[in-house]
């Protein structure tokens, strides 16, 4: 018996009236785990029953502990008829299974019924006692931590990043039984909820096993998805990045101010990154014997440009789907130039080879992470993506989900080969998705081809503190990742290269598209903005293979147009790079929807984007007046946008450029490779040919429409910015206002004969109007930025378009948006500055003097960001020392510890203390690794900071006297103004809600509104019960809505996930540098939003 | 092409105070959009009418979902469905329970029954408060009435604790409950000039001086029902008008004190006996429920109107009542000083409040 689960039912409140006669309820509770059920006594005639039950004990395998949820059912006792169910609570006990996370789940949970929604609350306490199990053949993977966050979580450091893990499980969907009307909708919904809960538990356990096999202890960037394949079954699949994480106790300190991502001006620096907490994770070569998932295929260790496909592969395909097995591989290679030029010394080549091999020995050198520690990414090649259209058929043997596995395997191989074609050995920011309509399924995968720093690839680099950075002079951090990774002479596609506008030594492309977040060290000009390309394509209704073929044929055109739109819109905003690119193609019965979202930014390393020129097909084709008026509008828009996004790239001194590339103008091109089958790569240049500048031809009315639609996108109103990435380029000084929201809009197309153009307009308006609504609703938060705007489109029925958006609005301090960011760390107290600087500092101090020389040389003639960056780092290093001495002052030490001890009464305070130890440890490390000298005595003096923090937390906790913990939610990996001190476990919840009285519940909007509110409430309750106060990396991965207004019915499925965390306010830390006696800072915890 | 479904849900529930007020005031969504457009909110964020409509609908839905919780405000603080910062919760409750003085004036003292509820559309037309808002206000009165009816302890405090209202609003509700319970007549034409606040003040006086709670603070309905014993004792005051000596003595004491201090001395002297009889007869009759209901109309008819027709100023009236009350203490044979004070204290302050145009 490896585990004992204990549950206690304490009380209920706000129960619904179940007995009309007495207006009361006789409630009791069933507690079920696996096949064991316990019952409480009936608490008669009360809407607020107090059960105070004994501890119900379940003795179970840890395998079950991982798979099964604890089921709590609240019922109304009825002497004469069957007991009526009031509702249920499913508690995922996974967070209790690893030692560092939550130790107890205790709190009020909403009692949820799939028909009635939330009906009161129940107070439950759950504990787990785990016994050590040394069984080698164990099937459980208790102890493996899961994170949705796509960067190295705060308060951890990655000692090893093992790489890609994936798994999928399939089952029959109980829903088909519902269609058959075999049981009540409630029973069917509950069966489905339970099954999916079980399946995700199983999936997580299996992935955990793979991680253990690889020698890791955690999965970061865990992305779990459901495919509701209808008749053919239910697929739950997940991907992630296996890591070995160390809780930061001896390592460097956690990232203390992720909310301060710089990226602002070129002046901003590398010391403030979203992932710097993760310090240099080290990628080691997996031993072949333990590498990769247990699939029969293994990539060949040597590299050859066509992907090494196993010959057995095609056999595993279903014959029915192989015909339509058309995969498309649009590749947006806006590459960069790593190997070009003078830097290719023999040592470097060697290292590169080493890296190459290390990664190639892995089956899939993929990383689901989107942001990385500084210096980790060497070069970024561009976006690689692959899509494949498949026909679904029933999954015959759920235990052997070979077909689905093979499908994904195929796509991943394709991605890998694309990355290789771009001269890259790894894919970062990798994700997978599906779109299903009837029996057709589009599988998509995308990522960013990249070259990772060889330094992280060598074995034995675990001691990250003292890695020798001088080994090789790295490319300047703020432009290096832009340099092309592929060979200039042997480019995978024709691209326009120039010398990097920063270092002038290596080649960069004119435009860069990526799926990752903007590296924190990247030098940008101005602010970023959300750029979306939207597209609708009608298709004929068809069945089976004909349908799949039709879709396959449409896909390349859609991708091409989406890319054209993106490119045009990017130029219109005078920007030259896209981050966080996500292209979703959604299939419906009679149309395909395409939505590409990304955050545009001006990278100062890349050439300035050229304008857009309008040209008639032939001169005089259209009145030149007309053309020139359009041209003028476009030029005006570009000028306005430049102003709006404050894009003022540093002026370039001409003599510094010395570009060998003859063309004075920069061109942009779109390239795509289109592979007929995944085995052979044939590339297709669909670029706009050899035209100077970006020329749009007006040859028919469609083209005019296109241009008009280009100009439709209204800029956000004053005071608003928007992006779809983790951090907003150009804004870093967040204040505490946070408002996460979800919005769903469904449009019914009534007009039967719509054209593609008409549809495009409707779809574009839908998205634009949504954005306008957000701006309006959140106007009280100005100045504010909508971050991580995540749009999901679907075609739930023939004439419906559904758009679901989840995002977070965050307020920022307008006053110090830009220039001051560089100085900011100085005010932050010494510790932070020091920790964050660990890497960059060493860079300055240790790296060969040539680095500094180069930098300063440039700075003579032009004020490049590279130079400024270096200076800033030195400056900060100095002030960090000063800060330390402030802490050593007697004033800081004179805080009374007595009162502090008094306060340590609650567990929360104890946690603060823990955090304190961590921080102390971190001081030690940074001292060891840095050349800055500090006296050891300063160590003890750090405590006063701690004191202040605990005090302020106490005050914020008691704010307002409300009995409900405020739980913040954000799709980002951080909360501004706070520091995450503990990850409590993953939240992964699936709910179904159904109604047979749609009108009475306020129609479809009323129904969905209350359901989403209920889902939020249940997530918050679970987090609060784990002892947390926030959810980070929150996402709503599924929101499937079906209605039948004629029958007054509707059904909705929602799947959400995120990381439950405890975070503490940072306000006191900031002020602690000036005074140790931090005052009460209550209220900072509450959402600033209204 | 039509928007089939449109929702926006924030982790922290977003509520616009302006829209909340429109909702409370019973505006339809379309009317609310119109009002908002006229209010110029569109210019703030380059919004269009569609945006405004969508936002208004969202907010209306949110309020409807919250309404259930607002019926028992204590639930709002520990419910889990909506994450609302405490200060917003207070705002929501306070505004939900706020009422229009013109409306409450119409139902003040009426039985909070279904019958009255049926008349709400007439009241709505008369007061130009929307029917929806009238219903909400009426239901609030009824709800508060029902809850405090069965509670022990001080009325205002009970209301404040159960409905988490501000002190001011709790006092107003106490007045409404008190009036509804005792069914005081307030609708007569002669009382029309009095505002709700006048009555609320008087109710406060009555509650704190004449109810059971004024002497014993741990009985049911203590602040709602008048102290029966006290009402009985009031009959004893009749001696002031039935005993001719006492009456004369009282008059001469008052007149001596007033002489030269007022321009209307002659009129005061002349109407002393009438006024005194009026006040004391009101006191003596209060054992009758019917006469309790007429308390305010009696005050107006028997005291305020005669004084006003003699053109007493408010200061004159104050002066008169002060001396009228105090002089009774000097009367040797008058033994009911305590009852007299308890009675006159309230009457005096009620009349002070009610003596205006």
PDB file of C-alpha atoms in Angstrom, chain A residues 269 271 822-827 829-846 868-885 926 930-934:
ATOM      1  CA  UNK A 269      19.212  45.426 -20.568  1.00  0.00           C
ATOM      2  CA  UNK A 271      19.573  41.738 -16.456  1.00  0.00           C
ATOM      3  CA  UNK A 822      17.643  50.716 -16.921  1.00  0.00           C
ATOM      4  CA  UNK A 823      17.958  52.337 -13.576  1.00  0.00           C
ATOM      5  CA  UNK A 824      15.140  50.467 -12.025  1.00  0.00           C
ATOM      6  CA  UNK A 825      17.085  47.521 -10.677  1.00  0.00           C
ATOM      7  CA  UNK A 826      19.196  49.917  -8.720  1.00  0.00           C
ATOM      8  CA  UNK A 827      16.220  50.940  -6.671  1.00  0.00           C
ATOM      9  CA  UNK A 829      17.578  46.749  -3.444  1.00  0.00           C
ATOM     10  CA  UNK A 830      20.857  45.085  -3.841  1.00  0.00           C
ATOM     11  CA  UNK A 831      19.934  41.462  -3.773  1.00  0.00           C
ATOM     12  CA  UNK A 832      17.741  41.477  -6.781  1.00  0.00           C
ATOM     13  CA  UNK A 833      20.081  43.451  -8.879  1.00  0.00           C
ATOM     14  CA  UNK A 834      22.888  41.186  -8.010  1.00  0.00           C
ATOM     15  CA  UNK A 835      21.073  38.009  -8.729  1.00  0.00           C
ATOM     16  CA  UNK A 836      19.736  39.110 -11.976  1.00  0.00           C
ATOM     17  CA  UNK A 837      23.053  40.275 -13.071  1.00  0.00           C
ATOM     18  CA  UNK A 838      24.751  37.056 -12.548  1.00  0.00           C
ATOM     19  CA  UNK A 839      25.028  36.169 -16.150  1.00  0.00           C
ATOM     20  CA  UNK A 840      25.485  39.541 -17.759  1.00  0.00           C
ATOM     21  CA  UNK A 841      27.944  40.570 -15.149  1.00  0.00           C
ATOM     22  CA  UNK A 842      30.150  37.714 -15.824  1.00  0.00           C
ATOM     23  CA  UNK A 843      29.869  38.494 -19.404  1.00  0.00           C
ATOM     24  CA  UNK A 844      31.327  41.872 -18.762  1.00  0.00           C
ATOM     25  CA  UNK A 845      33.891  40.848 -16.327  1.00  0.00           C
ATOM     26  CA  UNK A 846      35.081  37.578 -17.689  1.00  0.00           C
ATOM     27  CA  UNK A 868      24.781  50.957 -23.640  1.00  0.00           C
ATOM     28  CA  UNK A 869      23.856  47.592 -22.366  1.00  0.00           C
ATOM     29  CA  UNK A 870      27.354  46.940 -21.233  1.00  0.00           C
ATOM     30  CA  UNK A 871      27.606  50.218 -19.537  1.00  0.00           C
ATOM     31  CA  UNK A 872      24.391  49.681 -17.743  1.00  0.00           C
ATOM     32  CA  UNK A 873      25.459  46.399 -16.463  1.00  0.00           C
ATOM     33  CA  UNK A 874      28.579  47.816 -15.037  1.00  0.00           C
ATOM     34  CA  UNK A 875      26.681  50.627 -13.525  1.00  0.00           C
ATOM     35  CA  UNK A 876      24.238  48.330 -11.904  1.00  0.00           C
ATOM     36  CA  UNK A 877      26.940  46.107 -10.642  1.00  0.00           C
ATOM     37  CA  UNK A 878      28.418  49.009  -8.877  1.00  0.00           C
ATOM     38  CA  UNK A 879      25.193  50.159  -7.378  1.00  0.00           C
ATOM     39  CA  UNK A 880      24.402  46.655  -6.334  1.00  0.00           C
ATOM     40  CA  UNK A 881      27.424  46.818  -4.125  1.00  0.00           C
ATOM     41  CA  UNK A 882      26.231  50.053  -2.705  1.00  0.00           C
ATOM     42  CA  UNK A 883      22.850  48.567  -2.013  1.00  0.00           C
ATOM     43  CA  UNK A 884      24.405  45.784  -0.083  1.00  0.00           C
ATOM     44  CA  UNK A 885      26.165  48.158   2.165  1.00  0.00           C
ATOM     45  CA  UNK A 926      25.756  35.033  -6.189  1.00  0.00           C
ATOM     46  CA  UNK A 930      30.517  36.876  -8.781  1.00  0.00           C
ATOM     47  CA  UNK A 931      33.589  38.849  -8.377  1.00  0.00           C
ATOM     48  CA  UNK A 932      31.798  41.382  -6.260  1.00  0.00           C
ATOM     49  CA  UNK A 933      33.146  41.291  -2.777  1.00  0.00           C
ATOM     50  CA  UNK A 934      30.819  41.236   0.179  1.00  0.00           C
TER      51      UNK A 934
END
